[in-house]
Amino acid sequence: MVQQKSRTRAFLSLEIKSFYRFPIVECFVGVFTLLAFLNVLSVGSVTDFDVESPENLAGFLQSAASALLYLSVFPFMYLLVLLVPVLVSLVIAKPFEDGTIRTILTHPIKRSFLLLTKILITVVLPGTAATVALLLAIQFGFGIQPSVSQVALLVGSIWVFILSVASVTTLLSVISKKAATSATGGVVLWYSMVLLADLYGFPETARHVINPLSAALAYVLGGDGAPLLADVLVGLLGALSMAFVFIVVSIALFERSEI
Amino acid sequence: MGESVVSVRGLTKHFGDICALDSVNLEVKPGIFGFIGPNGAGKTTLLRILLGLIRPNNGSAEVLGFDTSSDSLAIRERVGVLHERPVFPGPIRVLEYVRDVVRFYGDSQSAEQLLKTVGMQDAANRRMDQLSAGMYQRIGIALAFAGNPRLIFLDEPTSNLDIESRDRMLDLIVEENKESGVSFFISSHILSELERVCHNVAFINQGRILEDGPVQELIGKYTAGRYRVRSSDANRLLNGIKGISHLDAAEIRGSTSVIISAREEHLEEVIADIRRAANSASIKVYGVEPACTLEDTFREVMRLGPAEE
């Protein structure tokens, strides 16, 4: 057990020094924080408000708050769809290409542990950055203050969404063993899926599974056509299950990979 | 079987249509073992199977008594490895990297000690991607000793090293084997070095083991009756000595050497004829000596090819 802890610490240390050096982490935090503040600033352009019609102020604040929250979260999705596959490919596929995976696997490390740890870090980094940015956007916004459970739902959906995107790109990385292929494949696949899910007539449940973040957001904002909490939770569960399956398949393939 | 550090039985590995290993059987006893073969012979493939990095299509292999397919973690806890062209993460500092690697093993020399062993203590604070090829190689060698391994696999350990570092490396191998009982499995093309350090060797070509056994025994077996004639012009000498009686075979080796085969009872007569032929063609003969190095043995084993089954 002590030995396993030592190995875990050593591997985490190597991973962070190898892949998460300046400016990767800083860029992640920076881009999400910037996004949150830009969205706070962009609220001023909401058209309902007019200084000559101060009676619309309350309506403006309400709509602006919704817009703020929407704008804060919605671009996260597209940013995550872009950044997570690139990060996963860099961390999982690239070592196959440059040979460092062979070097690390000559030391006593289980392949499943290696892959799971890499996935964990690629989820934690953007997940933390996106969560902090979301909380900042909510804090510095005005009008709407989602309840704790609503914030928890949004944060949870961000993490599940990141896990889904990471799991698919992990599978692509393990199969292709090429960083460019898996990054491009991951981005194109997720953009296509997210766009497809937005099409009219796309099955609701499938839409929530593909994009639980969007479903959670629609639920928090409420209004006509907002999904029920149960639908959102089904979407989250479905996305989690999908990620679980992709990760299990990735591990199984990685165990049999020729290094 | 119990005594072997590596035991391979009927190992076959295909990469598509290419047969990298063809029913390989091999027993490696404790000591220093040299694995010799031309490029693409299957040496690195066997090494990768022994480390559990790839799986064979058929057959089985054991390292230190552990099955390579099911117990690769146990193997990797007990062996050290230097890959051919090792690759390390670029942005890490040498000492930081070696320290982290040492932490993978329960019992190990310290990172500082390992670096000192290979004369790299002064480069401890340099980044991996700023090292020369030779320094990089020495880091790889240092890491192979992490975890106090019982067996160390070295794939081309002295490539990129200067003469002094090579000598130091070879001395280290002999010393570790003698004093700590560490066994070595060395794959190299520099046969003079293997001859210097190895107790046993095996020759492999096209995925098949051609011969294996104690070094001196194999040299004696394959080079008996073979002599190297050192001259000023090997080409002309070869033409001049054709037809000499009792000369069983002659082949050119580089620009100045001709390898001849002759029975011992005819040797003096053959040498005298060669000197006469050289004199008449104005070729200088500097000496005749037994061609009995591991390299000579390797060439002869390759020339004969696999034994008929």
JSON list of N, CA, C and O in Angstrom, two decimals, chain A residues 3 6-7 9-11 13-14 17-18 21 98-100 102-111 255-259, chain B residues 13 15 44 48 51-55 73 76-77 81 83 86-89 91-92 96-97 100-101 103-106:
[
{"chain": "A", "resi": 3, "resn": "GLN", "atom": "N", "xyz": [3.94, 1.38, -0.94]},
{"chain": "A", "resi": 3, "resn": "GLN", "atom": "CA", "xyz": [4.63, 1.41, -2.22]},
{"chain": "A", "resi": 3, "resn": "GLN", "atom": "C", "xyz": [3.71, 1.98, -3.31]},
{"chain": "A", "resi": 3, "resn": "GLN", "atom": "O", "xyz": [4.14, 2.76, -4.16]},
{"chain": "A", "resi": 6, "resn": "SER", "atom": "N", "xyz": [3.49, 5.67, -3.03]},
{"chain": "A", "resi": 6, "resn": "SER", "atom": "CA", "xyz": [4.73, 6.29, -3.52]},
{"chain": "A", "resi": 6, "resn": "SER", "atom": "C", "xyz": [4.74, 6.31, -5.04]},
{"chain": "A", "resi": 6, "resn": "SER", "atom": "O", "xyz": [5.12, 7.31, -5.65]},
{"chain": "A", "resi": 7, "resn": "ARG", "atom": "N", "xyz": [4.29, 5.21, -5.65]},
{"chain": "A", "resi": 7, "resn": "ARG", "atom": "CA", "xyz": [4.22, 5.16, -7.12]},
{"chain": "A", "resi": 7, "resn": "ARG", "atom": "C", "xyz": [3.22, 6.18, -7.66]},
{"chain": "A", "resi": 7, "resn": "ARG", "atom": "O", "xyz": [3.46, 6.84, -8.67]},
{"chain": "A", "resi": 9, "resn": "ARG", "atom": "N", "xyz": [2.28, 8.98, -6.27]},
{"chain": "A", "resi": 9, "resn": "ARG", "atom": "CA", "xyz": [2.84, 10.33, -6.15]},
{"chain": "A", "resi": 9, "resn": "ARG", "atom": "C", "xyz": [3.90, 10.58, -7.21]},
{"chain": "A", "resi": 9, "resn": "ARG", "atom": "O", "xyz": [3.95, 11.64, -7.84]},
{"chain": "A", "resi": 10, "resn": "ALA", "atom": "N", "xyz": [4.74, 9.55, -7.42]},
{"chain": "A", "resi": 10, "resn": "ALA", "atom": "CA", "xyz": [5.81, 9.69, -8.42]},
{"chain": "A", "resi": 10, "resn": "ALA", "atom": "C", "xyz": [5.22, 9.89, -9.81]},
{"chain": "A", "resi": 10, "resn": "ALA", "atom": "O", "xyz": [5.67, 10.74, -10.59]},
{"chain": "A", "resi": 11, "resn": "PHE", "atom": "N", "xyz": [4.19, 9.11, -10.12]},
{"chain": "A", "resi": 11, "resn": "PHE", "atom": "CA", "xyz": [3.60, 9.21, -11.46]},
{"chain": "A", "resi": 11, "resn": "PHE", "atom": "C", "xyz": [2.89, 10.56, -11.65]},
{"chain": "A", "resi": 11, "resn": "PHE", "atom": "O", "xyz": [3.03, 11.20, -12.69]},
{"chain": "A", "resi": 13, "resn": "SER", "atom": "N", "xyz": [3.61, 13.30, -10.17]},
{"chain": "A", "resi": 13, "resn": "SER", "atom": "CA", "xyz": [4.66, 14.30, -10.27]},
{"chain": "A", "resi": 13, "resn": "SER", "atom": "C", "xyz": [5.24, 14.32, -11.69]},
{"chain": "A", "resi": 13, "resn": "SER", "atom": "O", "xyz": [5.41, 15.39, -12.29]},
{"chain": "A", "resi": 14, "resn": "LEU", "atom": "N", "xyz": [5.51, 13.14, -12.23]},
{"chain": "A", "resi": 14, "resn": "LEU", "atom": "CA", "xyz": [6.05, 13.05, -13.59]},
{"chain": "A", "resi": 14, "resn": "LEU", "atom": "C", "xyz": [5.05, 13.61, -14.62]},
{"chain": "A", "resi": 14, "resn": "LEU", "atom": "O", "xyz": [5.43, 14.33, -15.54]},
{"chain": "A", "resi": 17, "resn": "LYS", "atom": "N", "xyz": [4.88, 17.43, -14.36]},
{"chain": "A", "resi": 17, "resn": "LYS", "atom": "CA", "xyz": [6.09, 18.08, -14.88]},
{"chain": "A", "resi": 17, "resn": "LYS", "atom": "C", "xyz": [6.20, 17.90, -16.39]},
{"chain": "A", "resi": 17, "resn": "LYS", "atom": "O", "xyz": [6.75, 18.76, -17.08]},
{"chain": "A", "resi": 18, "resn": "SER", "atom": "N", "xyz": [5.69, 16.78, -16.90]},
{"chain": "A", "resi": 18, "resn": "SER", "atom": "CA", "xyz": [5.83, 16.51, -18.33]},
{"chain": "A", "resi": 18, "resn": "SER", "atom": "C", "xyz": [4.80, 17.26, -19.18]},
{"chain": "A", "resi": 18, "resn": "SER", "atom": "O", "xyz": [5.13, 17.75, -20.25]},
{"chain": "A", "resi": 21, "resn": "ARG", "atom": "N", "xyz": [3.10, 21.80, -17.71]},
{"chain": "A", "resi": 21, "resn": "ARG", "atom": "CA", "xyz": [4.04, 22.88, -17.43]},
{"chain": "A", "resi": 21, "resn": "ARG", "atom": "C", "xyz": [3.49, 24.18, -18.00]},
{"chain": "A", "resi": 21, "resn": "ARG", "atom": "O", "xyz": [2.53, 24.17, -18.78]},
{"chain": "A", "resi": 98, "resn": "ASP", "atom": "N", "xyz": [5.93, 9.72, -29.37]},
{"chain": "A", "resi": 98, "resn": "ASP", "atom": "CA", "xyz": [7.32, 10.08, -29.07]},
{"chain": "A", "resi": 98, "resn": "ASP", "atom": "C", "xyz": [8.07, 9.00, -28.29]},
{"chain": "A", "resi": 98, "resn": "ASP", "atom": "O", "xyz": [9.26, 9.13, -28.05]},
{"chain": "A", "resi": 99, "resn": "GLY", "atom": "N", "xyz": [7.36, 7.94, -27.90]},
{"chain": "A", "resi": 99, "resn": "GLY", "atom": "CA", "xyz": [8.04, 6.80, -27.26]},
{"chain": "A", "resi": 99, "resn": "GLY", "atom": "C", "xyz": [8.13, 6.89, -25.75]},
{"chain": "A", "resi": 99, "resn": "GLY", "atom": "O", "xyz": [8.64, 5.97, -25.11]},
{"chain": "A", "resi": 100, "resn": "THR", "atom": "N", "xyz": [7.65, 7.98, -25.16]},
{"chain": "A", "resi": 100, "resn": "THR", "atom": "CA", "xyz": [7.77, 8.09, -23.69]},
{"chain": "A", "resi": 100, "resn": "THR", "atom": "C", "xyz": [6.86, 7.07, -22.98]},
{"chain": "A", "resi": 100, "resn": "THR", "atom": "O", "xyz": [7.12, 6.70, -21.84]},
{"chain": "A", "resi": 102, "resn": "ARG", "atom": "N", "xyz": [6.62, 3.98, -23.74]},
{"chain": "A", "resi": 102, "resn": "ARG", "atom": "CA", "xyz": [7.42, 2.76, -23.56]},
{"chain": "A", "resi": 102, "resn": "ARG", "atom": "C", "xyz": [8.37, 2.93, -22.38]},
{"chain": "A", "resi": 102, "resn": "ARG", "atom": "O", "xyz": [8.54, 2.03, -21.57]},
{"chain": "A", "resi": 103, "resn": "THR", "atom": "N", "xyz": [8.94, 4.11, -22.29]},
{"chain": "A", "resi": 103, "resn": "THR", "atom": "CA", "xyz": [9.86, 4.38, -21.18]},
{"chain": "A", "resi": 103, "resn": "THR", "atom": "C", "xyz": [9.12, 4.23, -19.84]},
{"chain": "A", "resi": 103, "resn": "THR", "atom": "O", "xyz": [9.61, 3.56, -18.93]},
{"chain": "A", "resi": 104, "resn": "ILE", "atom": "N", "xyz": [7.96, 4.82, -19.74]},
{"chain": "A", "resi": 104, "resn": "ILE", "atom": "CA", "xyz": [7.26, 4.81, -18.45]},
{"chain": "A", "resi": 104, "resn": "ILE", "atom": "C", "xyz": [6.75, 3.40, -18.13]},
{"chain": "A", "resi": 104, "resn": "ILE", "atom": "O", "xyz": [6.74, 2.98, -16.98]},
{"chain": "A", "resi": 105, "resn": "LEU", "atom": "N", "xyz": [6.37, 2.65, -19.16]},
{"chain": "A", "resi": 105, "resn": "LEU", "atom": "CA", "xyz": [5.84, 1.30, -18.91]},
{"chain": "A", "resi": 105, "resn": "LEU", "atom": "C", "xyz": [6.93, 0.26, -18.64]},
{"chain": "A", "resi": 105, "resn": "LEU", "atom": "O", "xyz": [6.61, -0.90, -18.40]},
{"chain": "A", "resi": 106, "resn": "THR", "atom": "N", "xyz": [8.18, 0.66, -18.71]},
{"chain": "A", "resi": 106, "resn": "THR", "atom": "CA", "xyz": [9.21, -0.30, -18.28]},
{"chain": "A", "resi": 106, "resn": "THR", "atom": "C", "xyz": [9.40, -0.22, -16.76]},
{"chain": "A", "resi": 106, "resn": "THR", "atom": "O", "xyz": [10.06, -1.06, -16.18]},
{"chain": "A", "resi": 107, "resn": "HIS", "atom": "N", "xyz": [8.80, 0.79, -16.16]},
{"chain": "A", "resi": 107, "resn": "HIS", "atom": "CA", "xyz": [8.81, 0.87, -14.70]},
{"chain": "A", "resi": 107, "resn": "HIS", "atom": "C", "xyz": [7.56, 0.15, -14.17]},
{"chain": "A", "resi": 107, "resn": "HIS", "atom": "O", "xyz": [6.61, -0.07, -14.93]},
{"chain": "A", "resi": 108, "resn": "PRO", "atom": "N", "xyz": [7.55, -0.20, -12.89]},
{"chain": "A", "resi": 108, "resn": "PRO", "atom": "CA", "xyz": [6.42, -0.98, -12.38]},
{"chain": "A", "resi": 108, "resn": "PRO", "atom": "C", "xyz": [5.14, -0.16, -12.20]},
{"chain": "A", "resi": 108, "resn": "PRO", "atom": "O", "xyz": [4.81, 0.29, -11.10]},
{"chain": "A", "resi": 109, "resn": "ILE", "atom": "N", "xyz": [4.46, 0.06, -13.29]},
{"chain": "A", "resi": 109, "resn": "ILE", "atom": "CA", "xyz": [3.19, 0.80, -13.25]},
{"chain": "A", "resi": 109, "resn": "ILE", "atom": "C", "xyz": [2.16, -0.01, -14.03]},
{"chain": "A", "resi": 109, "resn": "ILE", "atom": "O", "xyz": [2.44, -0.47, -15.14]},
{"chain": "A", "resi": 110, "resn": "LYS", "atom": "N", "xyz": [0.97, -0.15, -13.45]},
{"chain": "A", "resi": 110, "resn": "LYS", "atom": "CA", "xyz": [-0.09, -0.87, -14.16]},
{"chain": "A", "resi": 110, "resn": "LYS", "atom": "C", "xyz": [-0.62, 0.02, -15.28]},
{"chain": "A", "resi": 110, "resn": "LYS", "atom": "O", "xyz": [-0.79, 1.23, -15.09]},
{"chain": "A", "resi": 111, "resn": "ARG", "atom": "N", "xyz": [-0.93, -0.60, -16.38]},
{"chain": "A", "resi": 111, "resn": "ARG", "atom": "CA", "xyz": [-1.43, 0.18, -17.51]},
{"chain": "A", "resi": 111, "resn": "ARG", "atom": "C", "xyz": [-2.76, 0.86, -17.17]},
{"chain": "A", "resi": 111, "resn": "ARG", "atom": "O", "xyz": [-2.99, 2.01, -17.55]},
{"chain": "A", "resi": 255, "resn": "GLU", "atom": "N", "xyz": [-4.63, -2.26, -22.46]},
{"chain": "A", "resi": 255, "resn": "GLU", "atom": "CA", "xyz": [-3.98, -3.43, -21.86]},
{"chain": "A", "resi": 255, "resn": "GLU", "atom": "C", "xyz": [-3.40, -4.34, -22.94]},
{"chain": "A", "resi": 255, "resn": "GLU", "atom": "O", "xyz": [-2.41, -5.03, -22.72]},
{"chain": "A", "resi": 256, "resn": "ARG", "atom": "N", "xyz": [-4.05, -4.34, -24.11]},
{"chain": "A", "resi": 256, "resn": "ARG", "atom": "CA", "xyz": [-3.59, -5.22, -25.19]},
{"chain": "A", "resi": 256, "resn": "ARG", "atom": "C", "xyz": [-2.74, -4.49, -26.23]},
{"chain": "A", "resi": 256, "resn": "ARG", "atom": "O", "xyz": [-2.30, -5.08, -27.21]},
{"chain": "A", "resi": 257, "resn": "SER", "atom": "N", "xyz": [-2.55, -3.20, -26.01]},
{"chain": "A", "resi": 257, "resn": "SER", "atom": "CA", "xyz": [-1.79, -2.42, -26.98]},
{"chain": "A", "resi": 257, "resn": "SER", "atom": "C", "xyz": [-0.35, -2.89, -27.06]},
{"chain": "A", "resi": 257, "resn": "SER", "atom": "O", "xyz": [0.25, -3.25, -26.06]},
{"chain": "A", "resi": 258, "resn": "GLU", "atom": "N", "xyz": [0.19, -2.83, -28.27]},
{"chain": "A", "resi": 258, "resn": "GLU", "atom": "CA", "xyz": [1.60, -3.16, -28.45]},
{"chain": "A", "resi": 258, "resn": "GLU", "atom": "C", "xyz": [2.39, -1.87, -28.31]},
{"chain": "A", "resi": 258, "resn": "GLU", "atom": "O", "xyz": [2.15, -0.90, -29.01]},
{"chain": "A", "resi": 259, "resn": "ILE", "atom": "N", "xyz": [3.30, -1.87, -27.36]},
{"chain": "A", "resi": 259, "resn": "ILE", "atom": "CA", "xyz": [4.05, -0.65, -27.05]},
{"chain": "A", "resi": 259, "resn": "ILE", "atom": "C", "xyz": [5.46, -0.77, -27.62]},
{"chain": "A", "resi": 259, "resn": "ILE", "atom": "O", "xyz": [6.15, -1.71, -27.34]},
{"chain": "B", "resi": 13, "resn": "LYS", "atom": "N", "xyz": [6.27, -14.49, -32.98]},
{"chain": "B", "resi": 13, "resn": "LYS", "atom": "CA", "xyz": [5.61, -13.19, -33.05]},
{"chain": "B", "resi": 13, "resn": "LYS", "atom": "C", "xyz": [5.57, -12.72, -34.50]},
{"chain": "B", "resi": 13, "resn": "LYS", "atom": "O", "xyz": [6.59, -12.66, -35.19]},
{"chain": "B", "resi": 15, "resn": "PHE", "atom": "N", "xyz": [4.25, -9.58, -37.10]},
{"chain": "B", "resi": 15, "resn": "PHE", "atom": "CA", "xyz": [3.71, -8.23, -37.30]},
{"chain": "B", "resi": 15, "resn": "PHE", "atom": "C", "xyz": [3.15, -8.22, -38.72]},
{"chain": "B", "resi": 15, "resn": "PHE", "atom": "O", "xyz": [3.90, -8.04, -39.68]},
{"chain": "B", "resi": 44, "resn": "THR", "atom": "N", "xyz": [15.00, -6.72, -30.54]},
{"chain": "B", "resi": 44, "resn": "THR", "atom": "CA", "xyz": [14.16, -5.79, -29.79]},
{"chain": "B", "resi": 44, "resn": "THR", "atom": "C", "xyz": [12.76, -6.35, -29.58]},
{"chain": "B", "resi": 44, "resn": "THR", "atom": "O", "xyz": [12.14, -6.12, -28.52]},
{"chain": "B", "resi": 48, "resn": "ARG", "atom": "N", "xyz": [10.93, -6.68, -26.02]},
{"chain": "B", "resi": 48, "resn": "ARG", "atom": "CA", "xyz": [9.60, -6.11, -25.73]},
{"chain": "B", "resi": 48, "resn": "ARG", "atom": "C", "xyz": [8.66, -7.17, -25.17]},
{"chain": "B", "resi": 48, "resn": "ARG", "atom": "O", "xyz": [7.84, -6.88, -24.28]},
{"chain": "B", "resi": 51, "resn": "LEU", "atom": "N", "xyz": [9.45, -7.89, -21.52]},
{"chain": "B", "resi": 51, "resn": "LEU", "atom": "CA", "xyz": [8.99, -6.83, -20.60]},
{"chain": "B", "resi": 51, "resn": "LEU", "atom": "C", "xyz": [7.47, -6.73, -20.56]},
{"chain": "B", "resi": 51, "resn": "LEU", "atom": "O", "xyz": [6.92, -5.89, -19.86]},
{"chain": "B", "resi": 52, "resn": "GLY", "atom": "N", "xyz": [6.80, -7.57, -21.33]},
{"chain": "B", "resi": 52, "resn": "GLY", "atom": "CA", "xyz": [5.33, -7.52, -21.36]},
{"chain": "B", "resi": 52, "resn": "GLY", "atom": "C", "xyz": [4.77, -6.36, -22.14]},
{"chain": "B", "resi": 52, "resn": "GLY", "atom": "O", "xyz": [3.60, -6.01, -21.99]},
{"chain": "B", "resi": 53, "resn": "LEU", "atom": "N", "xyz": [5.59, -5.73, -22.96]},
{"chain": "B", "resi": 53, "resn": "LEU", "atom": "CA", "xyz": [5.11, -4.59, -23.75]},
{"chain": "B", "resi": 53, "resn": "LEU", "atom": "C", "xyz": [4.31, -5.05, -24.96]},
{"chain": "B", "resi": 53, "resn": "LEU", "atom": "O", "xyz": [3.43, -4.34, -25.45]},
{"chain": "B", "resi": 54, "resn": "ILE", "atom": "N", "xyz": [4.64, -6.22, -25.47]},
{"chain": "B", "resi": 54, "resn": "ILE", "atom": "CA", "xyz": [3.83, -6.84, -26.52]},
{"chain": "B", "resi": 54, "resn": "ILE", "atom": "C", "xyz": [3.63, -8.31, -26.17]},
{"chain": "B", "resi": 54, "resn": "ILE", "atom": "O", "xyz": [4.38, -8.87, -25.37]},
{"chain": "B", "resi": 55, "resn": "ARG", "atom": "N", "xyz": [2.61, -8.89, -26.81]},
{"chain": "B", "resi": 55, "resn": "ARG", "atom": "CA", "xyz": [2.31, -10.30, -26.52]},
{"chain": "B", "resi": 55, "resn": "ARG", "atom": "C", "xyz": [2.71, -11.16, -27.70]},
{"chain": "B", "resi": 55, "resn": "ARG", "atom": "O", "xyz": [2.54, -10.75, -28.85]},
{"chain": "B", "resi": 73, "resn": "LEU", "atom": "N", "xyz": [4.07, -6.94, -14.32]},
{"chain": "B", "resi": 73, "resn": "LEU", "atom": "CA", "xyz": [4.34, -5.95, -13.27]},
{"chain": "B", "resi": 73, "resn": "LEU", "atom": "C", "xyz": [5.42, -6.48, -12.32]},
{"chain": "B", "resi": 73, "resn": "LEU", "atom": "O", "xyz": [6.35, -5.75, -11.95]},
{"chain": "B", "resi": 76, "resn": "ARG", "atom": "N", "xyz": [8.70, -6.17, -14.01]},
{"chain": "B", "resi": 76, "resn": "ARG", "atom": "CA", "xyz": [9.21, -4.79, -14.09]},
{"chain": "B", "resi": 76, "resn": "ARG", "atom": "C", "xyz": [9.65, -4.25, -12.73]},
{"chain": "B", "resi": 76, "resn": "ARG", "atom": "O", "xyz": [10.40, -3.30, -12.65]},
{"chain": "B", "resi": 77, "resn": "GLU", "atom": "N", "xyz": [9.14, -4.88, -11.65]},
{"chain": "B", "resi": 77, "resn": "GLU", "atom": "CA", "xyz": [9.61, -4.48, -10.32]},
{"chain": "B", "resi": 77, "resn": "GLU", "atom": "C", "xyz": [11.03, -4.99, -10.05]},
{"chain": "B", "resi": 77, "resn": "GLU", "atom": "O", "xyz": [11.72, -4.47, -9.18]},
{"chain": "B", "resi": 81, "resn": "VAL", "atom": "N", "xyz": [15.89, -1.59, -17.26]},
{"chain": "B", "resi": 81, "resn": "VAL", "atom": "CA", "xyz": [15.86, -1.61, -18.73]},
{"chain": "B", "resi": 81, "resn": "VAL", "atom": "C", "xyz": [16.48, -0.35, -19.30]},
{"chain": "B", "resi": 81, "resn": "VAL", "atom": "O", "xyz": [16.20, 0.76, -18.85]},
{"chain": "B", "resi": 83, "resn": "HIS", "atom": "N", "xyz": [16.34, 1.01, -23.07]},
{"chain": "B", "resi": 83, "resn": "HIS", "atom": "CA", "xyz": [15.88, 0.78, -24.43]},
{"chain": "B", "resi": 83, "resn": "HIS", "atom": "C", "xyz": [16.88, 1.35, -25.43]},
{"chain": "B", "resi": 83, "resn": "HIS", "atom": "O", "xyz": [17.63, 2.28, -25.12]},
{"chain": "B", "resi": 86, "resn": "PRO", "atom": "N", "xyz": [16.49, 5.53, -25.95]},
{"chain": "B", "resi": 86, "resn": "PRO", "atom": "CA", "xyz": [15.52, 5.83, -24.89]},
{"chain": "B", "resi": 86, "resn": "PRO", "atom": "C", "xyz": [14.94, 7.24, -25.06]},
{"chain": "B", "resi": 86, "resn": "PRO", "atom": "O", "xyz": [15.62, 8.13, -25.57]},
{"chain": "B", "resi": 87, "resn": "VAL", "atom": "N", "xyz": [13.69, 7.41, -24.68]},
{"chain": "B", "resi": 87, "resn": "VAL", "atom": "CA", "xyz": [13.04, 8.72, -24.78]},
{"chain": "B", "resi": 87, "resn": "VAL", "atom": "C", "xyz": [12.52, 9.12, -23.40]},
{"chain": "B", "resi": 87, "resn": "VAL", "atom": "O", "xyz": [11.81, 8.35, -22.76]},
{"chain": "B", "resi": 88, "resn": "PHE", "atom": "N", "xyz": [12.92, 10.29, -22.97]},
{"chain": "B", "resi": 88, "resn": "PHE", "atom": "CA", "xyz": [12.45, 10.80, -21.68]},
{"chain": "B", "resi": 88, "resn": "PHE", "atom": "C", "xyz": [11.71, 12.11, -21.91]},
{"chain": "B", "resi": 88, "resn": "PHE", "atom": "O", "xyz": [11.98, 12.80, -22.90]},
{"chain": "B", "resi": 89, "resn": "PRO", "atom": "N", "xyz": [10.82, 12.46, -21.00]},
{"chain": "B", "resi": 89, "resn": "PRO", "atom": "CA", "xyz": [10.12, 13.74, -21.16]},
{"chain": "B", "resi": 89, "resn": "PRO", "atom": "C", "xyz": [11.12, 14.90, -21.19]},
{"chain": "B", "resi": 89, "resn": "PRO", "atom": "O", "xyz": [12.02, 14.94, -20.34]},
{"chain": "B", "resi": 91, "resn": "PRO", "atom": "N", "xyz": [11.03, 18.46, -20.80]},
{"chain": "B", "resi": 91, "resn": "PRO", "atom": "CA", "xyz": [11.20, 19.66, -19.97]},
{"chain": "B", "resi": 91, "resn": "PRO", "atom": "C", "xyz": [11.63, 19.40, -18.54]},
{"chain": "B", "resi": 91, "resn": "PRO", "atom": "O", "xyz": [11.81, 20.33, -17.77]},
{"chain": "B", "resi": 92, "resn": "ILE", "atom": "N", "xyz": [11.79, 18.14, -18.15]},
{"chain": "B", "resi": 92, "resn": "ILE", "atom": "CA", "xyz": [12.10, 17.85, -16.73]},
{"chain": "B", "resi": 92, "resn": "ILE", "atom": "C", "xyz": [13.61, 17.93, -16.49]},
{"chain": "B", "resi": 92, "resn": "ILE", "atom": "O", "xyz": [14.40, 17.58, -17.35]},
{"chain": "B", "resi": 96, "resn": "GLU", "atom": "N", "xyz": [15.32, 15.69, -10.96]},
{"chain": "B", "resi": 96, "resn": "GLU", "atom": "CA", "xyz": [13.89, 15.56, -10.64]},
{"chain": "B", "resi": 96, "resn": "GLU", "atom": "C", "xyz": [13.34, 14.28, -11.27]},
{"chain": "B", "resi": 96, "resn": "GLU", "atom": "O", "xyz": [12.60, 13.52, -10.64]},
{"chain": "B", "resi": 97, "resn": "TYR", "atom": "N", "xyz": [13.71, 14.05, -12.52]},
{"chain": "B", "resi": 97, "resn": "TYR", "atom": "CA", "xyz": [13.20, 12.88, -13.23]},
{"chain": "B", "resi": 97, "resn": "TYR", "atom": "C", "xyz": [13.71, 11.59, -12.57]},
{"chain": "B", "resi": 97, "resn": "TYR", "atom": "O", "xyz": [12.92, 10.68, -12.29]},
{"chain": "B", "resi": 100, "resn": "ASP", "atom": "N", "xyz": [11.94, 10.92, -9.30]},
{"chain": "B", "resi": 100, "resn": "ASP", "atom": "CA", "xyz": [10.59, 10.39, -9.47]},
{"chain": "B", "resi": 100, "resn": "ASP", "atom": "C", "xyz": [10.62, 8.91, -9.87]},
{"chain": "B", "resi": 100, "resn": "ASP", "atom": "O", "xyz": [9.83, 8.10, -9.37]},
{"chain": "B", "resi": 101, "resn": "VAL", "atom": "N", "xyz": [11.55, 8.58, -10.77]},
{"chain": "B", "resi": 101, "resn": "VAL", "atom": "CA", "xyz": [11.64, 7.18, -11.20]},
{"chain": "B", "resi": 101, "resn": "VAL", "atom": "C", "xyz": [12.04, 6.28, -10.02]},
{"chain": "B", "resi": 101, "resn": "VAL", "atom": "O", "xyz": [11.48, 5.19, -9.84]},
{"chain": "B", "resi": 103, "resn": "ARG", "atom": "N", "xyz": [11.29, 6.58, -7.05]},
{"chain": "B", "resi": 103, "resn": "ARG", "atom": "CA", "xyz": [10.12, 6.39, -6.16]},
{"chain": "B", "resi": 103, "resn": "ARG", "atom": "C", "xyz": [9.18, 5.29, -6.64]},
{"chain": "B", "resi": 103, "resn": "ARG", "atom": "O", "xyz": [8.29, 4.85, -5.91]},
{"chain": "B", "resi": 104, "resn": "PHE", "atom": "N", "xyz": [9.34, 4.86, -7.90]},
{"chain": "B", "resi": 104, "resn": "PHE", "atom": "CA", "xyz": [8.52, 3.75, -8.38]},
{"chain": "B", "resi": 104, "resn": "PHE", "atom": "C", "xyz": [8.93, 2.42, -7.72]},
{"chain": "B", "resi": 104, "resn": "PHE", "atom": "O", "xyz": [8.19, 1.45, -7.75]},
{"chain": "B", "resi": 105, "resn": "TYR", "atom": "N", "xyz": [10.15, 2.40, -7.21]},
{"chain": "B", "resi": 105, "resn": "TYR", "atom": "CA", "xyz": [10.70, 1.15, -6.67]},
{"chain": "B", "resi": 105, "resn": "TYR", "atom": "C", "xyz": [10.78, 1.24, -5.15]},
{"chain": "B", "resi": 105, "resn": "TYR", "atom": "O", "xyz": [11.06, 2.29, -4.59]},
{"chain": "B", "resi": 106, "resn": "GLY", "atom": "N", "xyz": [10.52, 0.10, -4.50]},
{"chain": "B", "resi": 106, "resn": "GLY", "atom": "CA", "xyz": [10.54, 0.09, -3.04]},
{"chain": "B", "resi": 106, "resn": "GLY", "atom": "C", "xyz": [11.92, 0.32, -2.48]},
{"chain": "B", "resi": 106, "resn": "GLY", "atom": "O", "xyz": [12.13, 1.08, -1.56]}
]
